[in-house]
Amino acid sequence: MAESGRAGTATAPAARGDVARRVAGSAATGCAVAGAVAVTVAVVAGPGPGLTGYVSEAGIAGSAHAVTYRIGVLALAGALLLIAGALPPGVRVAPALLATGAVLTAVSGAVTCSAGCPLPPFERTTVADLVHGGASIAATAAVVLAMVALAVSGPAGAMVRRLAAGTAVLALPLCATIGLAMLVVGRGTLVGVVERLVLGLAVLWGAATGTALALTRRERGL
């Protein structure tokens, strides 16, 4: 009986941790969906240049939908933090990358770019443009690297690994395309379309991973 009592005491914190991680996963899915909806509304309803411009142009100062855009970006940052917290014990690298991505995403939402969100080397930029653009690029890189880390992390679980691997396979060449296109041709339809594809993949991955974590019940010792 004493052994049984000690086992029950030992498993109670683990059970509470499992519940907390599942709740965090559900909240991550909600934040990812809410953030995506808010940003999409701001981009579609705003007076931006359409597919030839950047998503961030919906959040420039003076835009009627800037507040909606910033709320959406902060919700997406929250989703990344929640996914980091929902990952099971033993996952080492991905949580740090996701937390870094969340902070950088929040910075990109807080620091607005000037009209057109200009970036070098073809456009003249301000300090705010560089901070915003650098934070956005680094945030995307951190999230994609987190996917790669999760894809090879055994403790993450089979479903989370598969989601990460599949999304990373699609996102990595798209990210490379954006980087090359920005250096070679600059702003245009190619960069605008591919940027939206990468961001869409990241949001879908976040929502799907949050759902997978919310539905995963871990048994003692697993």
PDB file of C-alpha atoms in Angstrom:
ATOM      1  CA  MET A   1       0.000   0.000   0.000  1.00  0.00           C
ATOM      2  CA  ALA A   2       2.877   2.326   0.773  1.00  0.00           C
ATOM      3  CA  GLU A   3       4.318   1.735  -2.667  1.00  0.00           C
ATOM      4  CA  SER A   4       0.940   2.492  -4.209  1.00  0.00           C
ATOM      5  CA  GLY A   5       0.709   5.742  -2.273  1.00  0.00           C
ATOM      6  CA  ARG A   6       4.160   6.860  -3.413  1.00  0.00           C
ATOM      7  CA  ALA A   7       3.327   6.045  -7.025  1.00  0.00           C
ATOM      8  CA  GLY A   8       0.119   8.050  -6.839  1.00  0.00           C
ATOM      9  CA  THR A   9       1.962  10.995  -5.339  1.00  0.00           C
ATOM     10  CA  ALA A  10       4.614  10.829  -8.052  1.00  0.00           C
ATOM     11  CA  THR A  11       2.142  10.668 -10.920  1.00  0.00           C
ATOM     12  CA  ALA A  12      -0.118  13.506  -9.741  1.00  0.00           C
ATOM     13  CA  PRO A  13       2.242  16.321 -10.825  1.00  0.00           C
ATOM     14  CA  ALA A  14       2.809  14.553 -14.136  1.00  0.00           C
ATOM     15  CA  ALA A  15      -0.933  14.317 -14.696  1.00  0.00           C
ATOM     16  CA  ARG A  16      -1.394  18.001 -13.897  1.00  0.00           C
ATOM     17  CA  GLY A  17       1.452  18.864 -16.252  1.00  0.00           C
ATOM     18  CA  ASP A  18      -0.167  16.819 -18.996  1.00  0.00           C
ATOM     19  CA  VAL A  19      -3.469  18.658 -18.545  1.00  0.00           C
ATOM     20  CA  ALA A  20      -1.698  22.025 -18.558  1.00  0.00           C
ATOM     21  CA  ARG A  21       0.108  21.171 -21.798  1.00  0.00           C
ATOM     22  CA  ARG A  22      -3.138  20.044 -23.437  1.00  0.00           C
ATOM     23  CA  VAL A  23      -4.846  23.282 -22.401  1.00  0.00           C
ATOM     24  CA  ALA A  24      -1.903  25.264 -23.781  1.00  0.00           C
ATOM     25  CA  GLY A  25      -2.197  23.365 -27.054  1.00  0.00           C
ATOM     26  CA  SER A  26      -5.896  24.225 -27.342  1.00  0.00           C
ATOM     27  CA  ALA A  27      -5.184  27.878 -26.561  1.00  0.00           C
ATOM     28  CA  ALA A  28      -2.392  27.898 -29.159  1.00  0.00           C
ATOM     29  CA  THR A  29      -4.814  26.717 -31.833  1.00  0.00           C
ATOM     30  CA  GLY A  30      -7.305  29.406 -30.853  1.00  0.00           C
ATOM     31  CA  CYS A  31      -4.659  32.138 -30.935  1.00  0.00           C
ATOM     32  CA  ALA A  32      -3.320  30.957 -34.295  1.00  0.00           C
ATOM     33  CA  VAL A  33      -6.781  30.985 -35.878  1.00  0.00           C
ATOM     34  CA  ALA A  34      -7.793  34.306 -34.309  1.00  0.00           C
ATOM     35  CA  GLY A  35      -4.503  35.922 -35.278  1.00  0.00           C
ATOM     36  CA  ALA A  36      -4.724  34.674 -38.848  1.00  0.00           C
ATOM     37  CA  VAL A  37      -8.286  35.973 -39.199  1.00  0.00           C
ATOM     38  CA  ALA A  38      -7.362  39.404 -37.821  1.00  0.00           C
ATOM     39  CA  VAL A  39      -4.309  39.785 -40.061  1.00  0.00           C
ATOM     40  CA  THR A  40      -6.240  38.560 -43.106  1.00  0.00           C
ATOM     41  CA  VAL A  41      -9.032  41.058 -42.465  1.00  0.00           C
ATOM     42  CA  ALA A  42      -6.499  43.876 -42.139  1.00  0.00           C
ATOM     43  CA  VAL A  43      -4.697  42.885 -45.329  1.00  0.00           C
ATOM     44  CA  VAL A  44      -7.814  42.305 -47.446  1.00  0.00           C
ATOM     45  CA  ALA A  45      -9.753  45.326 -46.214  1.00  0.00           C
ATOM     46  CA  GLY A  46      -6.780  47.698 -46.226  1.00  0.00           C
ATOM     47  CA  PRO A  47      -5.764  49.950 -49.109  1.00  0.00           C
ATOM     48  CA  GLY A  48      -2.500  48.071 -49.712  1.00  0.00           C
ATOM     49  CA  PRO A  49      -1.014  47.184 -53.112  1.00  0.00           C
ATOM     50  CA  GLY A  50      -2.372  43.647 -53.117  1.00  0.00           C
ATOM     51  CA  LEU A  51      -0.111  40.729 -53.944  1.00  0.00           C
ATOM     52  CA  THR A  52       2.758  43.001 -55.004  1.00  0.00           C
ATOM     53  CA  GLY A  53       3.149  44.341 -51.457  1.00  0.00           C
ATOM     54  CA  TYR A  54       4.089  42.915 -48.082  1.00  0.00           C
ATOM     55  CA  VAL A  55       1.599  41.686 -45.493  1.00  0.00           C
ATOM     56  CA  SER A  56       3.127  44.150 -43.009  1.00  0.00           C
ATOM     57  CA  GLU A  57       1.855  47.095 -45.033  1.00  0.00           C
ATOM     58  CA  ALA A  58      -1.541  46.560 -43.398  1.00  0.00           C
ATOM     59  CA  GLY A  59      -0.024  47.690 -40.104  1.00  0.00           C
ATOM     60  CA  ILE A  60       1.675  50.949 -41.073  1.00  0.00           C
ATOM     61  CA  ALA A  61       0.914  54.045 -39.012  1.00  0.00           C
ATOM     62  CA  GLY A  62      -2.240  55.776 -40.179  1.00  0.00           C
ATOM     63  CA  SER A  63      -3.824  52.660 -41.658  1.00  0.00           C
ATOM     64  CA  ALA A  64      -7.454  52.224 -40.657  1.00  0.00           C
ATOM     65  CA  HIS A  65      -6.766  48.563 -39.941  1.00  0.00           C
ATOM     66  CA  ALA A  66      -3.414  48.933 -38.162  1.00  0.00           C
ATOM     67  CA  VAL A  67      -4.856  48.038 -34.757  1.00  0.00           C
ATOM     68  CA  THR A  68      -6.533  44.921 -36.131  1.00  0.00           C
ATOM     69  CA  TYR A  69      -3.272  43.917 -37.767  1.00  0.00           C
ATOM     70  CA  ARG A  70      -1.245  44.392 -34.572  1.00  0.00           C
ATOM     71  CA  ILE A  71      -3.755  42.439 -32.496  1.00  0.00           C
ATOM     72  CA  GLY A  72      -3.524  39.608 -35.003  1.00  0.00           C
ATOM     73  CA  VAL A  73       0.281  39.606 -34.928  1.00  0.00           C
ATOM     74  CA  LEU A  74       0.325  39.571 -31.121  1.00  0.00           C
ATOM     75  CA  ALA A  75      -2.136  36.664 -31.144  1.00  0.00           C
ATOM     76  CA  LEU A  76       0.194  34.757 -33.457  1.00  0.00           C
ATOM     77  CA  ALA A  77       3.103  35.506 -31.134  1.00  0.00           C
ATOM     78  CA  GLY A  78       1.023  34.143 -28.278  1.00  0.00           C
ATOM     79  CA  ALA A  79       0.343  30.989 -30.256  1.00  0.00           C
ATOM     80  CA  LEU A  80       4.073  30.362 -30.644  1.00  0.00           C
ATOM     81  CA  LEU A  81       4.665  30.782 -26.918  1.00  0.00           C
ATOM     82  CA  LEU A  82       1.786  28.461 -26.100  1.00  0.00           C
ATOM     83  CA  ILE A  83       3.083  25.772 -28.454  1.00  0.00           C
ATOM     84  CA  ALA A  84       6.495  26.072 -26.800  1.00  0.00           C
ATOM     85  CA  GLY A  85       4.847  25.545 -23.426  1.00  0.00           C
ATOM     86  CA  ALA A  86       2.690  22.669 -24.655  1.00  0.00           C
ATOM     87  CA  LEU A  87       5.583  20.592 -25.946  1.00  0.00           C
ATOM     88  CA  PRO A  88       6.319  17.547 -23.792  1.00  0.00           C
ATOM     89  CA  PRO A  89       9.350  17.226 -21.511  1.00  0.00           C
ATOM     90  CA  GLY A  90      12.482  16.143 -23.317  1.00  0.00           C
ATOM     91  CA  VAL A  91      12.045  18.468 -26.293  1.00  0.00           C
ATOM     92  CA  ARG A  92      15.059  20.726 -25.914  1.00  0.00           C
ATOM     93  CA  VAL A  93      15.738  23.023 -28.880  1.00  0.00           C
ATOM     94  CA  ALA A  94      12.319  23.779 -30.371  1.00  0.00           C
ATOM     95  CA  PRO A  95      10.813  25.546 -27.314  1.00  0.00           C
ATOM     96  CA  ALA A  96      13.671  28.068 -27.254  1.00  0.00           C
ATOM     97  CA  LEU A  97      13.340  28.678 -30.979  1.00  0.00           C
ATOM     98  CA  LEU A  98       9.576  29.124 -30.689  1.00  0.00           C
ATOM     99  CA  ALA A  99       9.954  31.516 -27.754  1.00  0.00           C
ATOM    100  CA  THR A 100      12.502  33.515 -29.762  1.00  0.00           C
ATOM    101  CA  GLY A 101      10.132  33.536 -32.721  1.00  0.00           C
ATOM    102  CA  ALA A 102       7.314  34.754 -30.482  1.00  0.00           C
ATOM    103  CA  VAL A 103       9.374  37.670 -29.140  1.00  0.00           C
ATOM    104  CA  LEU A 104      10.527  38.654 -32.630  1.00  0.00           C
ATOM    105  CA  THR A 105       6.972  38.397 -33.964  1.00  0.00           C
ATOM    106  CA  ALA A 106       5.789  40.736 -31.212  1.00  0.00           C
ATOM    107  CA  VAL A 107       8.593  43.163 -32.078  1.00  0.00           C
ATOM    108  CA  SER A 108       7.600  43.121 -35.747  1.00  0.00           C
ATOM    109  CA  GLY A 109       4.049  43.980 -34.740  1.00  0.00           C
ATOM    110  CA  ALA A 110       5.056  46.705 -32.299  1.00  0.00           C
ATOM    111  CA  VAL A 111       7.592  48.434 -34.581  1.00  0.00           C
ATOM    112  CA  THR A 112       5.747  49.630 -37.651  1.00  0.00           C
ATOM    113  CA  CYS A 113       7.439  50.164 -40.979  1.00  0.00           C
ATOM    114  CA  SER A 114       7.011  53.254 -43.131  1.00  0.00           C
ATOM    115  CA  ALA A 115       4.682  53.350 -46.131  1.00  0.00           C
ATOM    116  CA  GLY A 116       5.455  50.462 -48.439  1.00  0.00           C
ATOM    117  CA  CYS A 117       7.661  48.731 -45.834  1.00  0.00           C
ATOM    118  CA  PRO A 118      10.790  49.359 -47.933  1.00  0.00           C
ATOM    119  CA  LEU A 119      13.742  46.999 -47.628  1.00  0.00           C
ATOM    120  CA  PRO A 120      17.273  47.075 -49.018  1.00  0.00           C
ATOM    121  CA  PRO A 121      18.962  46.770 -51.439  1.00  0.00           C
ATOM    122  CA  PHE A 122      16.544  48.406 -53.895  1.00  0.00           C
ATOM    123  CA  GLU A 123      14.710  50.815 -51.571  1.00  0.00           C
ATOM    124  CA  ARG A 124      15.713  53.507 -49.095  1.00  0.00           C
ATOM    125  CA  THR A 125      14.837  52.488 -45.555  1.00  0.00           C
ATOM    126  CA  THR A 126      14.452  53.987 -42.099  1.00  0.00           C
ATOM    127  CA  VAL A 127      15.675  52.500 -38.821  1.00  0.00           C
ATOM    128  CA  ALA A 128      12.119  51.363 -38.067  1.00  0.00           C
ATOM    129  CA  ASP A 129      11.942  49.641 -41.459  1.00  0.00           C
ATOM    130  CA  LEU A 130      15.138  47.728 -40.715  1.00  0.00           C
ATOM    131  CA  VAL A 131      14.006  46.747 -37.215  1.00  0.00           C
ATOM    132  CA  HIS A 132      10.596  45.647 -38.440  1.00  0.00           C
ATOM    133  CA  GLY A 133      11.936  43.787 -41.460  1.00  0.00           C
ATOM    134  CA  GLY A 134      14.781  42.175 -39.530  1.00  0.00           C
ATOM    135  CA  ALA A 135      12.448  41.024 -36.744  1.00  0.00           C
ATOM    136  CA  SER A 136       9.954  39.603 -39.250  1.00  0.00           C
ATOM    137  CA  ILE A 137      12.613  37.695 -41.180  1.00  0.00           C
ATOM    138  CA  ALA A 138      14.292  36.385 -38.019  1.00  0.00           C
ATOM    139  CA  ALA A 139      10.935  35.333 -36.550  1.00  0.00           C
ATOM    140  CA  THR A 140      10.095  33.318 -39.657  1.00  0.00           C
ATOM    141  CA  ALA A 141      13.535  31.713 -39.618  1.00  0.00           C
ATOM    142  CA  ALA A 142      13.174  30.775 -35.936  1.00  0.00           C
ATOM    143  CA  VAL A 143       9.795  29.134 -36.533  1.00  0.00           C
ATOM    144  CA  VAL A 144      10.996  27.146 -39.539  1.00  0.00           C
ATOM    145  CA  LEU A 145      14.090  26.016 -37.628  1.00  0.00           C
ATOM    146  CA  ALA A 146      11.804  24.968 -34.774  1.00  0.00           C
ATOM    147  CA  MET A 147       9.915  22.793 -37.251  1.00  0.00           C
ATOM    148  CA  VAL A 148      13.178  21.156 -38.310  1.00  0.00           C
ATOM    149  CA  ALA A 149      14.126  20.571 -34.669  1.00  0.00           C
ATOM    150  CA  LEU A 150      10.729  19.042 -33.901  1.00  0.00           C
ATOM    151  CA  ALA A 151      10.901  16.804 -36.953  1.00  0.00           C
ATOM    152  CA  VAL A 152      13.887  14.967 -35.420  1.00  0.00           C
ATOM    153  CA  SER A 153      12.833  15.156 -31.767  1.00  0.00           C
ATOM    154  CA  GLY A 154      11.624  11.786 -30.484  1.00  0.00           C
ATOM    155  CA  PRO A 155       9.927  13.121 -27.324  1.00  0.00           C
ATOM    156  CA  ALA A 156       7.739  15.429 -29.436  1.00  0.00           C
ATOM    157  CA  GLY A 157       5.523  12.529 -30.508  1.00  0.00           C
ATOM    158  CA  ALA A 158       4.836  11.018 -33.910  1.00  0.00           C
ATOM    159  CA  MET A 159       2.063  13.387 -34.995  1.00  0.00           C
ATOM    160  CA  VAL A 160       3.977  16.538 -34.031  1.00  0.00           C
ATOM    161  CA  ARG A 161       7.081  15.229 -35.826  1.00  0.00           C
ATOM    162  CA  ARG A 162       5.146  14.465 -38.989  1.00  0.00           C
ATOM    163  CA  LEU A 163       3.472  17.878 -39.033  1.00  0.00           C
ATOM    164  CA  ALA A 164       6.812  19.605 -38.495  1.00  0.00           C
ATOM    165  CA  ALA A 165       8.618  17.570 -41.135  1.00  0.00           C
ATOM    166  CA  GLY A 166       5.938  18.028 -43.776  1.00  0.00           C
ATOM    167  CA  THR A 167       5.676  21.762 -43.221  1.00  0.00           C
ATOM    168  CA  ALA A 168       9.436  22.267 -43.103  1.00  0.00           C
ATOM    169  CA  VAL A 169       9.858  20.454 -46.422  1.00  0.00           C
ATOM    170  CA  LEU A 170       7.443  22.945 -48.002  1.00  0.00           C
ATOM    171  CA  ALA A 171       8.608  26.056 -46.139  1.00  0.00           C
ATOM    172  CA  LEU A 172      12.385  25.790 -46.579  1.00  0.00           C
ATOM    173  CA  PRO A 173      12.455  26.153 -50.398  1.00  0.00           C
ATOM    174  CA  LEU A 174       9.848  28.934 -50.220  1.00  0.00           C
ATOM    175  CA  CYS A 175      11.974  30.835 -47.688  1.00  0.00           C
ATOM    176  CA  ALA A 176      15.010  30.421 -49.925  1.00  0.00           C
ATOM    177  CA  THR A 177      12.969  31.731 -52.862  1.00  0.00           C
ATOM    178  CA  ILE A 178      11.953  34.846 -50.920  1.00  0.00           C
ATOM    179  CA  GLY A 179      15.528  35.566 -49.835  1.00  0.00           C
ATOM    180  CA  LEU A 180      16.893  35.207 -53.352  1.00  0.00           C
ATOM    181  CA  ALA A 181      14.054  37.180 -54.941  1.00  0.00           C
ATOM    182  CA  MET A 182      14.454  40.077 -52.492  1.00  0.00           C
ATOM    183  CA  LEU A 183      18.152  40.315 -53.346  1.00  0.00           C
ATOM    184  CA  VAL A 184      17.745  39.915 -57.095  1.00  0.00           C
ATOM    185  CA  VAL A 185      14.440  41.560 -58.076  1.00  0.00           C
ATOM    186  CA  GLY A 186      13.112  43.212 -54.919  1.00  0.00           C
ATOM    187  CA  ARG A 187       9.451  43.970 -54.300  1.00  0.00           C
ATOM    188  CA  GLY A 188       7.023  42.386 -56.694  1.00  0.00           C
ATOM    189  CA  THR A 189       4.355  39.776 -57.210  1.00  0.00           C
ATOM    190  CA  LEU A 190       6.790  36.892 -56.725  1.00  0.00           C
ATOM    191  CA  VAL A 191       7.886  38.036 -53.269  1.00  0.00           C
ATOM    192  CA  GLY A 192       4.337  39.002 -52.298  1.00  0.00           C
ATOM    193  CA  VAL A 193       2.832  35.653 -53.239  1.00  0.00           C
ATOM    194  CA  VAL A 194       5.603  33.516 -51.758  1.00  0.00           C
ATOM    195  CA  GLU A 195       5.585  35.545 -48.518  1.00  0.00           C
ATOM    196  CA  ARG A 196       1.883  34.822 -48.116  1.00  0.00           C
ATOM    197  CA  LEU A 197       2.462  31.124 -48.790  1.00  0.00           C
ATOM    198  CA  VAL A 198       5.156  30.922 -46.091  1.00  0.00           C
ATOM    199  CA  LEU A 199       3.044  32.784 -43.552  1.00  0.00           C
ATOM    200  CA  GLY A 200       0.018  30.651 -44.398  1.00  0.00           C
ATOM    201  CA  LEU A 201       2.036  27.477 -43.897  1.00  0.00           C
ATOM    202  CA  ALA A 202       3.325  28.732 -40.546  1.00  0.00           C
ATOM    203  CA  VAL A 203      -0.193  29.508 -39.344  1.00  0.00           C
ATOM    204  CA  LEU A 204      -1.581  26.172 -40.514  1.00  0.00           C
ATOM    205  CA  TRP A 205       1.313  24.393 -38.832  1.00  0.00           C
ATOM    206  CA  GLY A 206       0.717  26.294 -35.599  1.00  0.00           C
ATOM    207  CA  ALA A 207      -2.993  25.510 -35.554  1.00  0.00           C
ATOM    208  CA  ALA A 208      -2.473  21.850 -36.466  1.00  0.00           C
ATOM    209  CA  THR A 209       0.348  21.365 -33.961  1.00  0.00           C
ATOM    210  CA  GLY A 210      -1.629  23.028 -31.194  1.00  0.00           C
ATOM    211  CA  THR A 211      -4.529  20.695 -31.934  1.00  0.00           C
ATOM    212  CA  ALA A 212      -2.254  17.644 -31.970  1.00  0.00           C
ATOM    213  CA  LEU A 213      -0.753  18.615 -28.617  1.00  0.00           C
ATOM    214  CA  ALA A 214      -4.207  19.246 -27.174  1.00  0.00           C
ATOM    215  CA  LEU A 215      -5.408  15.786 -28.210  1.00  0.00           C
ATOM    216  CA  THR A 216      -2.320  13.902 -27.047  1.00  0.00           C
ATOM    217  CA  ARG A 217      -2.656  12.212 -23.673  1.00  0.00           C
ATOM    218  CA  ARG A 218       0.695  11.043 -22.356  1.00  0.00           C
ATOM    219  CA  GLU A 219       0.857   7.981 -20.168  1.00  0.00           C
ATOM    220  CA  ARG A 220       3.246   7.754 -17.248  1.00  0.00           C
ATOM    221  CA  GLY A 221       6.766   6.968 -18.383  1.00  0.00           C
ATOM    222  CA  LEU A 222       6.170   7.935 -22.037  1.00  0.00           C
TER     223      LEU A 222
END
